[in-house]
Amino acid sequence: MYKGYIVDRGLLKKDQHFILACPQCHQGNGGILSKEQAHKGLVKRPSDNMSNCAMCHKQVTDKYAKSLHYTTAGQRNGVMPRFSKEELKKFDGKVFEKSCRSCHASCGDCHVKSPAVGGISTGLLAKHKFVRKDEGKTCSSCHGGRVYPEFTGEYGGAPDVHYQKGMLCVDCHKKEQLHGDGIAYTSKNQVKDRPSCRNCHKPGSEKNPAARVSHQTHAGKVSCYGCHSGGEYRNCQQCHAGEGAKAKPQMILGLSPRNKKVLTTLRLVPTVRDTFAKDGIKMENFDALPNYWDTPAHNVRKRTDRTRSCDACHVDRNNFLTKETLIKDGSKANEALIIVPKPIKR
Amino acid sequence: MRNQRRFVFSLLFIAFLQLFFTQAILAAVDSSSCVTCHTNESLIKSLYKAPPLLHAEEGEG
């Protein structure tokens, strides 16, 4: 879209970033009027080299260089246990650096220009203004397959109650978390101060006595999402390098692979046995991990089938993972996530 | 008294230099071919070529 390349001339005198001439960040040649010559050596994404931003924002860039958004270490470490040592070397060289790592977000992806997905970007966020945030054009691009459309209701079903109340990504995922705190985490689950429902919804503060009792009864046994996920969310599976994945809406309830004492919403991991077959990686330890991970489904509702009636889980067992509903040829670790809720003594 | 005058004069001189160079830089930025083209909507529209569409891909997360 050509509009994505148009710069607001008025910004040049207002914004300190433009005190430096364009080639200072973008290279190329500002003095020549032929398009080809002017663009020779052009750097499209100057913030890929963070030293450009570090000239003024060193404190942020130093931390950001270790953040999960930049390192994408979560993707590597999430699948790593499935590989033998030799396979991991192959994965790092053939897949991670060329595919997963290409998704890393640079400063400009959030503050200047929408990140490209499938080769397409909607262009400059606000005519090259350096914006603090614009979740609908930035977060939504990379997280637009599952989380963002679930949150806004575009995937079907009702939008997340927080979205309806006017909240967006950065209201829960604070800038300190997005920029990182200088620690090179291997997974988002290691981050201690990541968003938590309880940061705002303090236990015991419920106005409705039935809700208070229900929260006390299920504390430590069921995650908030287990009851408050509004319905089906997107589950991608059968992902193959270069082909992409297939998706379908589902709600899956089962034990969290990270804490088998807690019932929660599960989401299918797109990786299947032959995902990396084209790259010569068989995944010798495929069964070390299940095909489902606990997921913070971003379609939270105050009232759901499960908050209205105990029977939804304790009698009907709606959406619970069973042997029959496990994916075919899945990991042997999947069965450990099945839970059968106990009947209630009335 | 003389030192005070020198100090004030130095301050004014530095301010003048800063203003001069900032304006000079801004003028250079403003007249560069980057700015000439990228602030001209009709020109950019005429030069724009849509990028090739890669395989269908949706966001992560």
mmCIF file of C-alpha atoms in Angstrom:
data_model
loop_
_atom_site.group_PDB
_atom_site.id
_atom_site.type_symbol
_atom_site.label_atom_id
_atom_site.label_comp_id
_atom_site.label_asym_id
_atom_site.label_seq_id
_atom_site.Cartn_x
_atom_site.Cartn_y
_atom_site.Cartn_z
ATOM 1 C CA MET A 1 0.000 0.000 0.000
ATOM 2 C CA TYR A 2 1.646 3.209 -1.192
ATOM 3 C CA LYS A 3 0.286 5.200 1.779
ATOM 4 C CA GLY A 4 2.605 3.198 3.998
ATOM 5 C CA TYR A 5 5.572 5.030 2.431
ATOM 6 C CA ILE A 6 4.348 8.582 2.880
ATOM 7 C CA VAL A 7 6.083 10.728 5.483
ATOM 8 C CA ASP A 8 4.416 13.690 7.195
ATOM 9 C CA ARG A 9 6.511 16.725 6.288
ATOM 10 C CA GLY A 10 5.279 18.514 9.401
ATOM 11 C CA LEU A 11 7.037 15.938 11.590
ATOM 12 C CA LEU A 12 10.449 16.950 10.282
ATOM 13 C CA LYS A 13 10.461 20.109 12.361
ATOM 14 C CA LYS A 14 8.563 18.764 15.353
ATOM 15 C CA ASP A 15 10.192 15.426 16.073
ATOM 16 C CA GLN A 16 13.748 15.226 17.373
ATOM 17 C CA HIS A 17 14.312 11.964 15.503
ATOM 18 C CA PHE A 18 14.390 13.913 12.243
ATOM 19 C CA ILE A 19 17.248 16.171 13.287
ATOM 20 C CA LEU A 20 19.346 13.441 11.749
ATOM 21 C CA ALA A 21 18.971 13.224 7.983
ATOM 22 C CA CYS A 22 17.169 10.155 6.571
ATOM 23 C CA PRO A 23 20.376 8.403 5.386
ATOM 24 C CA GLN A 24 21.724 8.523 8.936
ATOM 25 C CA CYS A 25 19.435 5.574 9.716
ATOM 26 C CA HIS A 26 18.336 4.348 6.288
ATOM 27 C CA GLN A 27 21.628 4.716 4.386
ATOM 28 C CA GLY A 28 20.943 5.152 0.667
ATOM 29 C CA ASN A 29 21.703 8.470 -0.952
ATOM 30 C CA GLY A 30 19.683 11.554 -0.122
ATOM 31 C CA GLY A 31 21.268 13.781 -2.727
ATOM 32 C CA ILE A 32 20.413 11.899 -5.897
ATOM 33 C CA LEU A 33 16.994 12.157 -7.462
ATOM 34 C CA SER A 34 16.788 8.873 -9.419
ATOM 35 C CA LYS A 35 14.761 6.342 -7.426
ATOM 36 C CA GLU A 36 17.231 3.506 -8.054
ATOM 37 C CA GLN A 37 20.290 5.549 -7.160
ATOM 38 C CA ALA A 38 18.667 7.105 -4.121
ATOM 39 C CA HIS A 39 17.718 3.651 -2.812
ATOM 40 C CA LYS A 40 21.090 1.999 -3.489
ATOM 41 C CA GLY A 41 22.241 0.448 -0.238
ATOM 42 C CA LEU A 42 18.973 1.393 1.457
ATOM 43 C CA VAL A 43 18.364 -0.138 4.879
ATOM 44 C CA LYS A 44 14.632 -0.761 5.123
ATOM 45 C CA ARG A 45 14.595 -1.647 8.808
ATOM 46 C CA PRO A 46 17.275 0.470 10.475
ATOM 47 C CA SER A 47 16.313 -0.661 13.967
ATOM 48 C CA ASP A 48 17.360 -4.228 13.120
ATOM 49 C CA ASN A 49 20.721 -2.755 14.012
ATOM 50 C CA MET A 50 19.847 -1.556 17.475
ATOM 51 C CA SER A 51 22.907 0.656 17.705
ATOM 52 C CA ASN A 52 20.890 3.232 15.719
ATOM 53 C CA CYS A 53 18.310 3.483 18.502
ATOM 54 C CA ALA A 54 20.916 2.971 21.207
ATOM 55 C CA MET A 55 22.476 6.342 20.383
ATOM 56 C CA CYS A 56 19.717 7.880 22.520
ATOM 57 C CA HIS A 57 17.786 4.961 24.055
ATOM 58 C CA LYS A 58 20.648 2.807 25.312
ATOM 59 C CA GLN A 59 18.959 1.788 28.559
ATOM 60 C CA VAL A 60 16.004 0.378 26.656
ATOM 61 C CA THR A 61 17.944 -1.267 23.835
ATOM 62 C CA ASP A 62 20.365 -2.973 26.229
ATOM 63 C CA LYS A 63 17.435 -4.650 27.950
ATOM 64 C CA TYR A 64 15.487 -5.247 24.764
ATOM 65 C CA ALA A 65 18.394 -7.150 23.190
ATOM 66 C CA LYS A 66 17.784 -9.853 25.813
ATOM 67 C CA SER A 67 13.982 -9.799 25.699
ATOM 68 C CA LEU A 68 11.925 -12.685 24.323
ATOM 69 C CA HIS A 69 10.397 -10.462 21.647
ATOM 70 C CA TYR A 70 13.882 -9.912 20.269
ATOM 71 C CA THR A 71 15.560 -13.269 20.883
ATOM 72 C CA THR A 72 12.463 -15.399 20.125
ATOM 73 C CA ALA A 73 14.111 -17.875 22.489
ATOM 74 C CA GLY A 74 10.679 -19.053 23.618
ATOM 75 C CA GLN A 75 10.072 -20.634 20.221
ATOM 76 C CA ARG A 76 13.390 -22.467 20.269
ATOM 77 C CA ASN A 77 13.190 -23.616 23.850
ATOM 78 C CA GLY A 78 9.564 -24.651 23.503
ATOM 79 C CA VAL A 79 10.342 -27.288 20.901
ATOM 80 C CA MET A 80 13.945 -28.085 21.910
ATOM 81 C CA PRO A 81 13.188 -31.076 24.187
ATOM 82 C CA ARG A 82 11.850 -32.980 21.166
ATOM 83 C CA PHE A 83 15.283 -33.038 19.510
ATOM 84 C CA SER A 84 18.381 -35.146 20.010
ATOM 85 C CA LYS A 85 21.656 -33.199 20.339
ATOM 86 C CA GLU A 86 22.426 -33.657 16.652
ATOM 87 C CA GLU A 87 18.918 -32.667 15.660
ATOM 88 C CA LEU A 88 19.104 -29.520 17.752
ATOM 89 C CA LYS A 89 22.238 -28.441 15.888
ATOM 90 C CA LYS A 90 20.435 -29.029 12.603
ATOM 91 C CA PHE A 91 17.359 -27.164 13.856
ATOM 92 C CA ASP A 92 19.395 -24.178 14.982
ATOM 93 C CA GLY A 93 21.123 -23.872 11.631
ATOM 94 C CA LYS A 94 18.362 -24.791 9.210
ATOM 95 C CA VAL A 95 15.147 -23.734 10.905
ATOM 96 C CA PHE A 96 15.589 -21.418 13.869
ATOM 97 C CA GLU A 97 17.862 -18.782 12.375
ATOM 98 C CA LYS A 98 16.193 -18.810 8.968
ATOM 99 C CA SER A 99 12.578 -19.100 10.023
ATOM 100 C CA CYS A 100 11.752 -18.510 13.698
ATOM 101 C CA ARG A 101 14.370 -15.806 14.258
ATOM 102 C CA SER A 102 13.112 -13.856 11.257
ATOM 103 C CA CYS A 103 10.011 -13.088 13.330
ATOM 104 C CA HIS A 104 11.887 -11.104 15.968
ATOM 105 C CA ALA A 105 10.497 -7.655 16.542
ATOM 106 C CA SER A 106 12.814 -4.688 16.123
ATOM 107 C CA CYS A 107 12.153 -1.286 17.736
ATOM 108 C CA GLY A 108 10.633 -0.001 14.513
ATOM 109 C CA ASP A 109 8.104 -2.848 14.301
ATOM 110 C CA CYS A 110 6.285 -1.447 17.312
ATOM 111 C CA HIS A 111 7.107 2.255 17.120
ATOM 112 C CA VAL A 112 7.319 3.171 13.429
ATOM 113 C CA LYS A 113 5.970 0.641 10.928
ATOM 114 C CA SER A 114 3.655 -2.368 11.104
ATOM 115 C CA PRO A 115 5.617 -5.616 10.993
ATOM 116 C CA ALA A 116 5.239 -7.595 7.785
ATOM 117 C CA VAL A 117 3.290 -10.838 7.948
ATOM 118 C CA GLY A 118 3.387 -13.051 4.868
ATOM 119 C CA GLY A 119 5.531 -10.382 3.214
ATOM 120 C CA ILE A 120 2.823 -7.737 3.591
ATOM 121 C CA SER A 121 2.965 -4.762 5.931
ATOM 122 C CA THR A 122 0.390 -2.017 6.277
ATOM 123 C CA GLY A 123 3.287 0.415 6.298
ATOM 124 C CA LEU A 124 4.145 3.380 8.462
ATOM 125 C CA LEU A 125 1.965 3.631 11.553
ATOM 126 C CA ALA A 126 1.458 7.383 11.407
ATOM 127 C CA LYS A 127 3.443 8.745 8.479
ATOM 128 C CA HIS A 128 6.758 7.961 10.173
ATOM 129 C CA LYS A 129 5.803 9.429 13.528
ATOM 130 C CA PHE A 130 7.620 7.561 16.302
ATOM 131 C CA VAL A 131 4.597 6.367 18.272
ATOM 132 C CA ARG A 132 4.558 5.029 21.824
ATOM 133 C CA LYS A 133 2.004 2.315 21.056
ATOM 134 C CA ASP A 134 -0.557 1.311 18.467
ATOM 135 C CA GLU A 135 -1.600 -2.223 19.349
ATOM 136 C CA GLY A 136 -4.139 -2.524 16.533
ATOM 137 C CA LYS A 137 -1.380 -2.110 13.934
ATOM 138 C CA THR A 138 1.569 -3.693 15.719
ATOM 139 C CA CYS A 139 0.743 -6.437 18.253
ATOM 140 C CA SER A 140 -2.160 -7.466 16.033
ATOM 141 C CA SER A 141 0.152 -8.195 13.104
ATOM 142 C CA CYS A 142 2.347 -10.820 14.746
ATOM 143 C CA HIS A 143 -0.279 -12.026 17.215
ATOM 144 C CA GLY A 144 -3.055 -11.817 14.645
ATOM 145 C CA GLY A 145 -3.381 -15.535 14.074
ATOM 146 C CA ARG A 146 -4.821 -16.438 17.436
ATOM 147 C CA VAL A 147 -4.637 -14.085 20.402
ATOM 148 C CA TYR A 148 -5.618 -10.723 18.903
ATOM 149 C CA PRO A 149 -8.699 -11.814 16.899
ATOM 150 C CA GLU A 150 -9.889 -13.833 19.891
ATOM 151 C CA PHE A 151 -9.481 -10.769 22.072
ATOM 152 C CA THR A 152 -11.451 -8.500 19.733
ATOM 153 C CA GLY A 153 -14.056 -11.113 18.832
ATOM 154 C CA GLU A 154 -13.049 -11.133 15.152
ATOM 155 C CA TYR A 155 -12.433 -14.861 15.368
ATOM 156 C CA GLY A 156 -16.059 -15.475 16.305
ATOM 157 C CA GLY A 157 -17.752 -15.655 19.647
ATOM 158 C CA ALA A 158 -17.892 -12.738 22.026
ATOM 159 C CA PRO A 159 -14.932 -10.385 22.415
ATOM 160 C CA ASP A 160 -12.885 -10.490 25.577
ATOM 161 C CA VAL A 161 -14.617 -8.528 28.324
ATOM 162 C CA HIS A 162 -11.469 -6.434 28.815
ATOM 163 C CA TYR A 163 -11.550 -5.365 25.166
ATOM 164 C CA GLN A 164 -15.204 -4.416 25.529
ATOM 165 C CA LYS A 165 -14.259 -2.237 28.490
ATOM 166 C CA GLY A 166 -11.739 -0.408 26.285
ATOM 167 C CA MET A 167 -8.551 -2.176 27.295
ATOM 168 C CA LEU A 168 -5.824 -3.082 24.823
ATOM 169 C CA CYS A 169 -2.651 -5.163 24.986
ATOM 170 C CA VAL A 170 -0.413 -2.693 26.811
ATOM 171 C CA ASP A 171 -2.962 -2.227 29.608
ATOM 172 C CA CYS A 172 -1.934 -5.666 30.925
ATOM 173 C CA HIS A 173 1.374 -6.316 29.132
ATOM 174 C CA LYS A 174 3.310 -3.354 30.458
ATOM 175 C CA LYS A 175 6.106 -1.718 28.499
ATOM 176 C CA GLU A 176 8.634 -2.996 31.033
ATOM 177 C CA GLN A 177 7.582 -6.534 30.114
ATOM 178 C CA LEU A 178 7.571 -5.873 26.377
ATOM 179 C CA HIS A 179 11.008 -4.219 26.483
ATOM 180 C CA GLY A 180 12.346 -6.837 28.888
ATOM 181 C CA ASP A 181 14.060 -6.393 32.213
ATOM 182 C CA GLY A 182 17.570 -7.237 31.052
ATOM 183 C CA ILE A 183 17.320 -10.943 31.892
ATOM 184 C CA ALA A 184 17.550 -13.394 28.998
ATOM 185 C CA TYR A 185 14.562 -15.619 29.814
ATOM 186 C CA THR A 186 14.120 -18.905 28.008
ATOM 187 C CA SER A 187 10.330 -18.781 28.211
ATOM 188 C CA LYS A 188 7.624 -16.266 29.074
ATOM 189 C CA ASN A 189 6.607 -18.535 31.926
ATOM 190 C CA GLN A 190 9.827 -17.666 33.748
ATOM 191 C CA VAL A 191 8.905 -13.990 33.965
ATOM 192 C CA LYS A 192 7.739 -13.395 37.515
ATOM 193 C CA ASP A 193 5.799 -10.186 36.984
ATOM 194 C CA ARG A 194 3.987 -11.239 33.838
ATOM 195 C CA PRO A 195 0.307 -10.275 33.640
ATOM 196 C CA SER A 196 -1.936 -12.016 36.113
ATOM 197 C CA CYS A 197 -5.707 -11.743 36.594
ATOM 198 C CA ARG A 198 -5.076 -11.382 40.327
ATOM 199 C CA ASN A 199 -3.144 -8.153 39.829
ATOM 200 C CA CYS A 200 -6.538 -6.464 39.450
ATOM 201 C CA HIS A 201 -9.059 -9.061 40.651
ATOM 202 C CA LYS A 202 -7.962 -9.639 44.238
ATOM 203 C CA PRO A 203 -9.248 -12.888 45.778
ATOM 204 C CA GLY A 204 -11.945 -12.126 48.340
ATOM 205 C CA SER A 205 -13.041 -8.914 46.653
ATOM 206 C CA GLU A 206 -15.988 -10.569 44.862
ATOM 207 C CA LYS A 207 -19.341 -8.860 45.343
ATOM 208 C CA ASN A 208 -21.262 -12.019 44.563
ATOM 209 C CA PRO A 209 -21.042 -14.578 47.441
ATOM 210 C CA ALA A 210 -21.514 -17.509 45.034
ATOM 211 C CA ALA A 211 -18.509 -16.315 43.008
ATOM 212 C CA ARG A 212 -16.438 -15.991 46.193
ATOM 213 C CA VAL A 213 -17.274 -19.538 47.273
ATOM 214 C CA SER A 214 -16.588 -20.866 43.795
ATOM 215 C CA HIS A 215 -13.205 -19.120 43.680
ATOM 216 C CA GLN A 216 -12.286 -20.480 47.127
ATOM 217 C CA THR A 217 -13.354 -24.011 46.176
ATOM 218 C CA HIS A 218 -11.353 -24.065 42.955
ATOM 219 C CA ALA A 219 -8.298 -22.068 44.114
ATOM 220 C CA GLY A 220 -5.097 -23.850 43.112
ATOM 221 C CA LYS A 221 -7.058 -26.476 41.186
ATOM 222 C CA VAL A 222 -8.487 -24.577 38.220
ATOM 223 C CA SER A 223 -6.967 -21.613 36.380
ATOM 224 C CA CYS A 224 -9.030 -18.455 35.849
ATOM 225 C CA TYR A 225 -9.242 -19.310 32.130
ATOM 226 C CA GLY A 226 -10.601 -22.765 32.973
ATOM 227 C CA CYS A 227 -13.907 -21.168 33.942
ATOM 228 C CA HIS A 228 -13.767 -17.713 32.368
ATOM 229 C CA SER A 229 -12.662 -18.494 28.813
ATOM 230 C CA GLY A 230 -15.754 -17.505 26.842
ATOM 231 C CA GLY A 231 -15.744 -20.328 24.316
ATOM 232 C CA GLU A 232 -13.890 -21.771 21.371
ATOM 233 C CA TYR A 233 -10.529 -20.332 20.414
ATOM 234 C CA ARG A 234 -8.201 -21.074 17.553
ATOM 235 C CA ASN A 235 -6.208 -24.272 17.521
ATOM 236 C CA CYS A 236 -3.568 -24.708 14.825
ATOM 237 C CA GLN A 237 -2.163 -28.089 13.959
ATOM 238 C CA GLN A 238 -0.365 -30.043 11.257
ATOM 239 C CA CYS A 239 2.255 -27.347 10.774
ATOM 240 C CA HIS A 240 4.861 -28.153 8.151
ATOM 241 C CA ALA A 241 7.809 -26.001 7.180
ATOM 242 C CA GLY A 242 6.914 -23.922 4.143
ATOM 243 C CA GLU A 243 3.277 -25.030 4.118
ATOM 244 C CA GLY A 244 1.803 -23.515 7.255
ATOM 245 C CA ALA A 245 -0.777 -25.043 9.570
ATOM 246 C CA LYS A 246 -4.455 -25.940 9.574
ATOM 247 C CA ALA A 247 -6.718 -24.320 12.106
ATOM 248 C CA LYS A 248 -10.072 -24.962 13.691
ATOM 249 C CA PRO A 249 -12.016 -23.474 16.605
ATOM 250 C CA GLN A 250 -12.047 -25.589 19.745
ATOM 251 C CA MET A 251 -12.073 -25.255 23.491
ATOM 252 C CA ILE A 252 -9.947 -27.873 25.223
ATOM 253 C CA LEU A 253 -9.885 -28.389 28.979
ATOM 254 C CA GLY A 254 -7.225 -30.530 30.610
ATOM 255 C CA LEU A 255 -4.339 -30.529 33.040
ATOM 256 C CA SER A 256 -1.628 -27.957 32.550
ATOM 257 C CA PRO A 257 1.545 -29.643 31.235
ATOM 258 C CA ARG A 258 3.523 -27.242 33.444
ATOM 259 C CA ASN A 259 1.544 -27.969 36.597
ATOM 260 C CA LYS A 260 -0.424 -31.174 36.517
ATOM 261 C CA LYS A 261 -2.417 -30.185 39.592
ATOM 262 C CA VAL A 262 -4.211 -27.427 37.715
ATOM 263 C CA LEU A 263 -7.050 -27.743 35.222
ATOM 264 C CA THR A 264 -6.848 -25.104 32.513
ATOM 265 C CA THR A 265 -7.528 -24.224 28.896
ATOM 266 C CA LEU A 266 -5.209 -26.089 26.541
ATOM 267 C CA ARG A 267 -4.216 -25.158 23.028
ATOM 268 C CA LEU A 268 -2.863 -27.467 20.370
ATOM 269 C CA VAL A 269 0.782 -27.006 19.511
ATOM 270 C CA PRO A 270 1.066 -26.803 15.715
ATOM 271 C CA THR A 271 4.136 -29.094 15.714
ATOM 272 C CA VAL A 272 3.426 -32.677 14.648
ATOM 273 C CA ARG A 273 5.772 -35.650 14.159
ATOM 274 C CA ASP A 274 6.822 -34.715 10.618
ATOM 275 C CA THR A 275 6.822 -30.924 10.937
ATOM 276 C CA PHE A 276 10.559 -30.688 10.264
ATOM 277 C CA ALA A 277 10.873 -33.810 8.063
ATOM 278 C CA LYS A 278 11.793 -31.692 5.019
ATOM 279 C CA ASP A 279 14.788 -30.384 6.950
ATOM 280 C CA GLY A 280 15.859 -33.914 7.845
ATOM 281 C CA ILE A 281 14.772 -33.644 11.482
ATOM 282 C CA LYS A 282 12.764 -36.612 12.721
ATOM 283 C CA MET A 283 12.385 -35.374 16.298
ATOM 284 C CA GLU A 284 13.753 -38.420 18.071
ATOM 285 C CA ASN A 285 12.315 -37.274 21.391
ATOM 286 C CA PHE A 286 8.960 -36.159 20.046
ATOM 287 C CA ASP A 287 7.100 -37.854 22.900
ATOM 288 C CA ALA A 288 8.996 -35.863 25.530
ATOM 289 C CA LEU A 289 6.431 -33.092 25.205
ATOM 290 C CA PRO A 290 2.662 -33.199 24.756
ATOM 291 C CA ASN A 291 0.849 -31.698 21.766
ATOM 292 C CA TYR A 292 -1.079 -29.363 24.034
ATOM 293 C CA TRP A 293 0.139 -26.436 26.105
ATOM 294 C CA ASP A 294 -1.730 -24.477 28.739
ATOM 295 C CA THR A 295 -2.946 -21.294 27.115
ATOM 296 C CA PRO A 296 -4.153 -17.965 28.429
ATOM 297 C CA ALA A 297 -7.133 -17.821 26.070
ATOM 298 C CA HIS A 298 -7.799 -14.138 25.394
ATOM 299 C CA ASN A 299 -11.584 -14.458 25.234
ATOM 300 C CA VAL A 300 -12.373 -13.928 28.909
ATOM 301 C CA ARG A 301 -15.984 -13.471 29.996
ATOM 302 C CA LYS A 302 -17.418 -12.868 33.446
ATOM 303 C CA ARG A 303 -20.197 -15.397 32.884
ATOM 304 C CA THR A 304 -19.697 -18.590 30.902
ATOM 305 C CA ASP A 305 -21.369 -22.010 30.741
ATOM 306 C CA ARG A 306 -18.990 -23.118 33.482
ATOM 307 C CA THR A 307 -19.640 -20.222 35.842
ATOM 308 C CA ARG A 308 -23.402 -20.613 35.436
ATOM 309 C CA SER A 309 -23.590 -24.299 36.221
ATOM 310 C CA CYS A 310 -21.352 -26.791 38.032
ATOM 311 C CA ASP A 311 -22.853 -29.481 35.799
ATOM 312 C CA ALA A 312 -21.055 -28.107 32.727
ATOM 313 C CA CYS A 313 -17.871 -29.667 34.089
ATOM 314 C CA HIS A 314 -18.920 -32.077 36.826
ATOM 315 C CA VAL A 315 -21.698 -33.851 34.905
ATOM 316 C CA ASP A 316 -21.572 -33.001 31.211
ATOM 317 C CA ARG A 317 -17.766 -32.683 31.065
ATOM 318 C CA ASN A 318 -18.060 -30.361 28.093
ATOM 319 C CA ASN A 319 -14.814 -29.670 26.201
ATOM 320 C CA PHE A 320 -12.694 -31.909 28.422
ATOM 321 C CA LEU A 321 -9.843 -33.705 26.726
ATOM 322 C CA THR A 322 -10.541 -37.436 26.427
ATOM 323 C CA LYS A 323 -8.727 -40.383 24.855
ATOM 324 C CA GLU A 324 -11.198 -40.171 21.972
ATOM 325 C CA THR A 325 -10.565 -36.485 21.304
ATOM 326 C CA LEU A 326 -6.749 -36.604 21.441
ATOM 327 C CA ILE A 327 -5.134 -35.813 18.088
ATOM 328 C CA LYS A 328 -4.164 -38.816 15.976
ATOM 329 C CA ASP A 329 -0.552 -39.999 16.090
ATOM 330 C CA GLY A 330 0.077 -37.453 18.813
ATOM 331 C CA SER A 331 2.655 -37.510 21.573
ATOM 332 C CA LYS A 332 2.518 -40.209 24.226
ATOM 333 C CA ALA A 333 2.648 -37.391 26.769
ATOM 334 C CA ASN A 334 -0.854 -36.257 25.804
ATOM 335 C CA GLU A 335 -2.708 -38.810 27.923
ATOM 336 C CA ALA A 336 -1.253 -37.361 31.115
ATOM 337 C CA LEU A 337 -3.280 -34.204 30.506
ATOM 338 C CA ILE A 338 -6.644 -35.952 30.642
ATOM 339 C CA ILE A 339 -8.705 -35.319 33.754
ATOM 340 C CA VAL A 340 -12.157 -36.563 34.657
ATOM 341 C CA PRO A 341 -13.895 -34.111 37.010
ATOM 342 C CA LYS A 342 -15.358 -35.757 40.092
ATOM 343 C CA PRO A 343 -19.132 -35.779 40.510
ATOM 344 C CA ILE A 344 -20.455 -33.364 43.146
ATOM 345 C CA LYS A 345 -21.999 -34.807 46.309
ATOM 346 C CA ARG A 346 -25.392 -33.121 46.615
ATOM 347 C CA MET B 1 31.967 42.019 35.853
ATOM 348 C CA ARG B 2 34.101 41.286 32.803
ATOM 349 C CA ASN B 3 33.861 37.549 33.493
ATOM 350 C CA GLN B 4 30.117 37.819 33.733
ATOM 351 C CA ARG B 5 29.942 39.570 30.374
ATOM 352 C CA ARG B 6 32.185 36.920 28.838
ATOM 353 C CA PHE B 7 29.964 34.195 30.239
ATOM 354 C CA VAL B 8 26.792 35.784 28.832
ATOM 355 C CA PHE B 9 28.489 36.373 25.489
ATOM 356 C CA SER B 10 29.652 32.729 25.376
ATOM 357 C CA LEU B 11 26.150 31.503 26.135
ATOM 358 C CA LEU B 12 24.642 33.647 23.406
ATOM 359 C CA PHE B 13 27.314 32.523 20.956
ATOM 360 C CA ILE B 14 26.686 28.845 21.697
ATOM 361 C CA ALA B 15 22.924 29.344 21.357
ATOM 362 C CA PHE B 16 23.473 31.086 18.027
ATOM 363 C CA LEU B 17 25.686 28.257 16.767
ATOM 364 C CA GLN B 18 23.179 25.620 17.855
ATOM 365 C CA LEU B 19 20.327 27.463 16.156
ATOM 366 C CA PHE B 20 22.371 27.948 13.009
ATOM 367 C CA PHE B 21 23.408 24.313 12.699
ATOM 368 C CA THR B 22 19.970 22.956 13.609
ATOM 369 C CA GLN B 23 18.382 25.147 10.942
ATOM 370 C CA ALA B 24 21.073 24.176 8.466
ATOM 371 C CA ILE B 25 20.513 20.472 9.165
ATOM 372 C CA LEU B 26 16.743 20.852 8.980
ATOM 373 C CA ALA B 27 17.054 22.734 5.716
ATOM 374 C CA ALA B 28 19.279 19.969 4.342
ATOM 375 C CA VAL B 29 16.839 17.277 5.510
ATOM 376 C CA ASP B 30 13.915 19.207 4.103
ATOM 377 C CA SER B 31 15.473 19.569 0.680
ATOM 378 C CA SER B 32 16.815 16.016 0.360
ATOM 379 C CA SER B 33 15.396 13.799 -2.337
ATOM 380 C CA CYS B 34 14.128 11.415 0.381
ATOM 381 C CA VAL B 35 11.841 14.115 1.746
ATOM 382 C CA THR B 36 10.917 15.491 -1.671
ATOM 383 C CA CYS B 37 9.545 12.126 -2.792
ATOM 384 C CA HIS B 38 8.265 10.625 0.449
ATOM 385 C CA THR B 39 6.122 13.632 1.296
ATOM 386 C CA ASN B 40 4.535 13.754 -2.158
ATOM 387 C CA GLU B 41 1.544 11.409 -2.111
ATOM 388 C CA SER B 42 0.778 11.480 -5.847
ATOM 389 C CA LEU B 43 4.413 10.789 -6.719
ATOM 390 C CA ILE B 44 4.667 7.861 -4.287
ATOM 391 C CA LYS B 45 1.378 6.482 -5.617
ATOM 392 C CA SER B 46 2.759 6.531 -9.154
ATOM 393 C CA LEU B 47 6.042 4.867 -8.151
ATOM 394 C CA TYR B 48 4.571 2.198 -5.868
ATOM 395 C CA LYS B 49 4.746 -1.425 -6.916
ATOM 396 C CA ALA B 50 2.862 -3.981 -4.806
ATOM 397 C CA PRO B 51 5.216 -6.591 -3.303
ATOM 398 C CA PRO B 52 4.797 -10.214 -4.365
ATOM 399 C CA LEU B 53 2.414 -12.105 -2.097
ATOM 400 C CA LEU B 54 4.216 -14.885 -0.286
ATOM 401 C CA HIS B 55 2.544 -18.105 0.842
ATOM 402 C CA ALA B 56 -0.471 -17.569 3.058
ATOM 403 C CA GLU B 57 0.711 -17.032 6.582
ATOM 404 C CA GLU B 58 -0.963 -15.745 9.672
ATOM 405 C CA GLY B 59 0.413 -14.282 12.807
ATOM 406 C CA GLU B 60 1.643 -16.339 15.690
ATOM 407 C CA GLY B 61 0.587 -15.901 19.244
#
